[in-house]
PDB file of C-alpha atoms in Angstrom:
ATOM      1  CA  MET A   1       0.025  -4.048 -23.443  1.00 35.00           C
ATOM      2  CA  ARG A   2      -2.285  -4.311 -20.280  1.00 51.00           C
ATOM      3  CA  THR A   3       0.004  -4.779 -17.308  1.00 55.00           C
ATOM      4  CA  HIS A   4      -0.731  -5.447 -14.206  1.00 57.00           C
ATOM      5  CA  SER A   5      -0.107  -7.615 -10.725  1.00 67.00           C
ATOM      6  CA  HIS A   6      -1.979 -10.573  -9.261  1.00 65.00           C
ATOM      7  CA  THR A   7      -1.990 -13.263  -6.376  1.00 69.00           C
ATOM      8  CA  ASN A   8      -1.297 -16.522  -7.615  1.00 67.00           C
ATOM      9  CA  SER A   9      -5.246 -17.728  -5.601  1.00 70.00           C
ATOM     10  CA  GLY A  10      -8.248 -16.423  -4.561  1.00 72.00           C
ATOM     11  CA  ALA A  11      -7.592 -17.975  -0.656  1.00 76.00           C
ATOM     12  CA  ALA A  12      -7.932 -15.769   2.612  1.00 80.00           C
ATOM     13  CA  ASP A  13      -5.202 -13.460   3.573  1.00 87.00           C
ATOM     14  CA  ASN A  14      -3.856 -12.068  -0.112  1.00 86.00           C
ATOM     15  CA  LYS A  15      -0.514 -10.114   0.076  1.00 90.00           C
ATOM     16  CA  ILE A  16       1.313  -8.170  -2.182  1.00 90.00           C
ATOM     17  CA  TRP A  17       4.851  -6.734  -0.758  1.00 92.00           C
ATOM     18  CA  ILE A  18       6.965  -3.641  -1.812  1.00 93.00           C
ATOM     19  CA  LYS A  19       9.883  -3.859  -0.320  1.00 95.00           C
ATOM     20  CA  LEU A  20      11.290   0.040   0.432  1.00 94.00           C
ATOM     21  CA  GLY A  21      15.327  -0.797   0.418  1.00 91.00           C
ATOM     22  CA  GLY A  22      15.486   0.977   3.501  1.00 91.00           C
ATOM     23  CA  LEU A  23      14.003   2.801   6.492  1.00 94.00           C
ATOM     24  CA  PHE A  24      11.314   5.298   5.648  1.00 95.00           C
ATOM     25  CA  ARG A  25       9.331   8.471   6.910  1.00 95.00           C
ATOM     26  CA  VAL A  26       5.668   7.322   4.250  1.00 96.00           C
ATOM     27  CA  TYR A  27       3.925  10.249   3.534  1.00 96.00           C
ATOM     28  CA  SER A  28       1.398   8.704   1.319  1.00 97.00           C
ATOM     29  CA  VAL A  29       0.901   5.223  -0.345  1.00 97.00           C
ATOM     30  CA  ARG A  30      -1.725   5.569  -3.842  1.00 95.00           C
ATOM     31  CA  VAL A  31      -2.776   2.776  -5.578  1.00 93.00           C
ATOM     32  CA  TRP A  32      -3.882   1.976  -8.668  1.00 92.00           C
ATOM     33  CA  ASN A  33      -7.161  -0.331  -9.382  1.00 87.00           C
ATOM     34  CA  ILE A  34      -7.198  -2.983 -11.999  1.00 82.00           C
ATOM     35  CA  ARG A  35      -9.892  -1.325 -14.649  1.00 79.00           C
ATOM     36  CA  ASP A  36     -11.046  -4.498 -15.647  1.00 75.00           C
ATOM     37  CA  SER A  37     -14.945  -4.191 -14.142  1.00 73.00           C
ATOM     38  CA  SER A  38     -15.133  -7.626 -13.210  1.00 77.00           C
ATOM     39  CA  TYR A  39     -12.074  -7.633 -10.973  1.00 76.00           C
ATOM     40  CA  LYS A  40     -12.391  -3.897  -9.546  1.00 79.00           C
ATOM     41  CA  SER A  41     -14.716  -4.889  -6.278  1.00 84.00           C
ATOM     42  CA  MET A  42     -11.955  -7.264  -5.014  1.00 85.00           C
ATOM     43  CA  PHE A  43      -9.669  -4.761  -4.265  1.00 86.00           C
ATOM     44  CA  SER A  44     -12.010  -2.918  -2.272  1.00 90.00           C
ATOM     45  CA  GLY A  45     -11.439  -4.182   1.958  1.00 92.00           C
ATOM     46  CA  THR A  46      -7.821  -4.653   0.774  1.00 93.00           C
ATOM     47  CA  ASN A  47      -6.025  -2.919   4.189  1.00 96.00           C
ATOM     48  CA  ILE A  48      -2.458  -1.390   3.608  1.00 97.00           C
ATOM     49  CA  TYR A  49       0.015  -1.103   6.312  1.00 98.00           C
ATOM     50  CA  VAL A  50       3.639   0.480   6.306  1.00 97.00           C
ATOM     51  CA  ASP A  51       5.492  -2.112   8.872  1.00 97.00           C
ATOM     52  CA  ASP A  52       3.033  -3.198  11.031  1.00 96.00           C
ATOM     53  CA  THR A  53       1.496  -0.469  11.229  1.00 97.00           C
ATOM     54  CA  LEU A  54      -2.541  -0.006   9.088  1.00 97.00           C
ATOM     55  CA  ILE A  55      -2.426   3.094   7.719  1.00 97.00           C
ATOM     56  CA  GLY A  56      -5.768   2.434   5.277  1.00 96.00           C
ATOM     57  CA  THR A  57      -8.563   0.326   4.007  1.00 95.00           C
ATOM     58  CA  ALA A  58      -9.761   0.510   0.716  1.00 93.00           C
ATOM     59  CA  SER A  59     -13.280   0.993   0.009  1.00 91.00           C
ATOM     60  CA  GLY A  60     -15.309   0.927  -3.262  1.00 84.00           C
ATOM     61  CA  SER A  61     -14.024   0.030  -6.133  1.00 81.00           C
ATOM     62  CA  TRP A  62     -12.289   2.961  -7.383  1.00 81.00           C
ATOM     63  CA  GLY A  63      -9.551   3.676  -9.730  1.00 86.00           C
ATOM     64  CA  PHE A  64      -7.503   5.093  -7.502  1.00 91.00           C
ATOM     65  CA  HIS A  65      -6.911   4.834  -3.725  1.00 93.00           C
ATOM     66  CA  ASP A  66      -5.075   7.666  -1.558  1.00 95.00           C
ATOM     67  CA  PHE A  67      -3.863   6.780   1.739  1.00 95.00           C
ATOM     68  CA  SER A  68      -2.865  10.127   2.862  1.00 96.00           C
ATOM     69  CA  LEU A  69      -1.138  10.289   6.536  1.00 95.00           C
ATOM     70  CA  PRO A  70      -1.803  14.005   8.004  1.00 94.00           C
ATOM     71  CA  GLU A  71       1.089  15.981   8.808  1.00 91.00           C
ATOM     72  CA  GLU A  72       1.352  14.756  12.475  1.00 93.00           C
ATOM     73  CA  LYS A  73       1.082  11.217  12.072  1.00 94.00           C
ATOM     74  CA  VAL A  74       4.905   9.978  11.885  1.00 93.00           C
ATOM     75  CA  VAL A  75       5.296   6.305  10.777  1.00 95.00           C
ATOM     76  CA  TYR A  76       8.225   5.222   9.311  1.00 95.00           C
ATOM     77  CA  GLY A  77       8.993   1.579   7.793  1.00 96.00           C
ATOM     78  CA  SER A  78      10.855  -0.116   5.222  1.00 95.00           C
ATOM     79  CA  LYS A  79       8.177  -2.059   3.345  1.00 96.00           C
ATOM     80  CA  VAL A  80       4.557  -1.512   2.326  1.00 96.00           C
ATOM     81  CA  THR A  81       1.839  -4.552   2.469  1.00 96.00           C
ATOM     82  CA  LEU A  82      -1.165  -4.856   0.542  1.00 94.00           C
ATOM     83  CA  HIS A  83      -3.557  -7.691   2.521  1.00 94.00           C
ATOM     84  CA  GLN A  84      -6.642  -8.529   1.632  1.00 91.00           C
ATOM     85  CA  PRO A  85      -8.208 -10.769   4.119  1.00 92.00           C
ATOM     86  CA  ARG A  86     -11.412 -11.898   1.812  1.00 88.00           C
ATOM     87  CA  SER A  87     -11.094 -15.040   0.036  1.00 89.00           C
ATOM     88  CA  ASP A  88     -10.498 -13.327  -3.055  1.00 84.00           C
ATOM     89  CA  TYR A  89      -7.510 -12.341  -5.650  1.00 81.00           C
ATOM     90  CA  LEU A  90      -5.335  -9.578  -4.911  1.00 84.00           C
ATOM     91  CA  PHE A  91      -5.716  -7.319  -8.906  1.00 82.00           C
ATOM     92  CA  LEU A  92      -3.359  -3.804  -8.940  1.00 85.00           C
ATOM     93  CA  LEU A  93      -1.442  -1.882 -11.495  1.00 86.00           C
ATOM     94  CA  GLU A  94       0.823   0.556  -9.780  1.00 90.00           C
ATOM     95  CA  VAL A  95       1.828   1.314  -5.992  1.00 92.00           C
ATOM     96  CA  GLN A  96       3.149   4.500  -5.712  1.00 94.00           C
ATOM     97  CA  VAL A  97       4.897   5.305  -1.833  1.00 95.00           C
ATOM     98  CA  TRP A  98       5.836   8.392  -1.301  1.00 95.00           C
ATOM     99  CA  GLY A  99       8.099   9.828   1.581  1.00 94.00           C
ATOM    100  CA  ASN A 100      11.986  10.158   3.399  1.00 92.00           C
ATOM    101  CA  VAL A 101      14.982   8.329   4.141  1.00 88.00           C
ATOM    102  CA  ARG A 102      15.681   8.158   7.418  1.00 76.00           C
ATOM    103  CA  THR A 103      18.672  10.222   8.481  1.00 67.00           C
ATOM    104  CA  THR A 104      21.223  10.058  11.129  1.00 58.00           C
ATOM    105  CA  ALA A 105      20.307  13.176  12.555  1.00 54.00           C
ATOM    106  CA  GLN A 106      16.179  11.838  12.885  1.00 53.00           C
ATOM    107  CA  THR A 107      17.493   8.683  14.072  1.00 52.00           C
ATOM    108  CA  LEU A 108      19.313  10.382  16.958  1.00 48.00           C
ATOM    109  CA  GLN A 109      16.050  13.042  17.578  1.00 53.00           C
ATOM    110  CA  LEU A 110      13.644   9.887  17.863  1.00 52.00           C
ATOM    111  CA  SER A 111      16.251   8.020  20.645  1.00 49.00           C
ATOM    112  CA  ASN A 112      16.251  11.350  22.806  1.00 47.00           C
TER     113      ASN A 112
END
């Protein structure tokens, strides 16, 4: 069985959202591209956002893309968005988001 997700059209500004179910400090977003050679290049140019913060842009038609943030870059968010600005479909196999939930102590520390 070949399972994948994709947008419904090849129009510009296609997006796939992943709701995280809470506010998380995100360390890494990992994306597995579709393996079919006819569609692999469609992922190139896709922007990866945590809420409104751009954390990376896919380049090339690799099977795996790792958008890891440096330790000093602190990004919190409740959703991850994959945005293809070109007029093209957005195909992918899997998205993994790595991070920690924001605790009350972290909230107090951030507000000081």
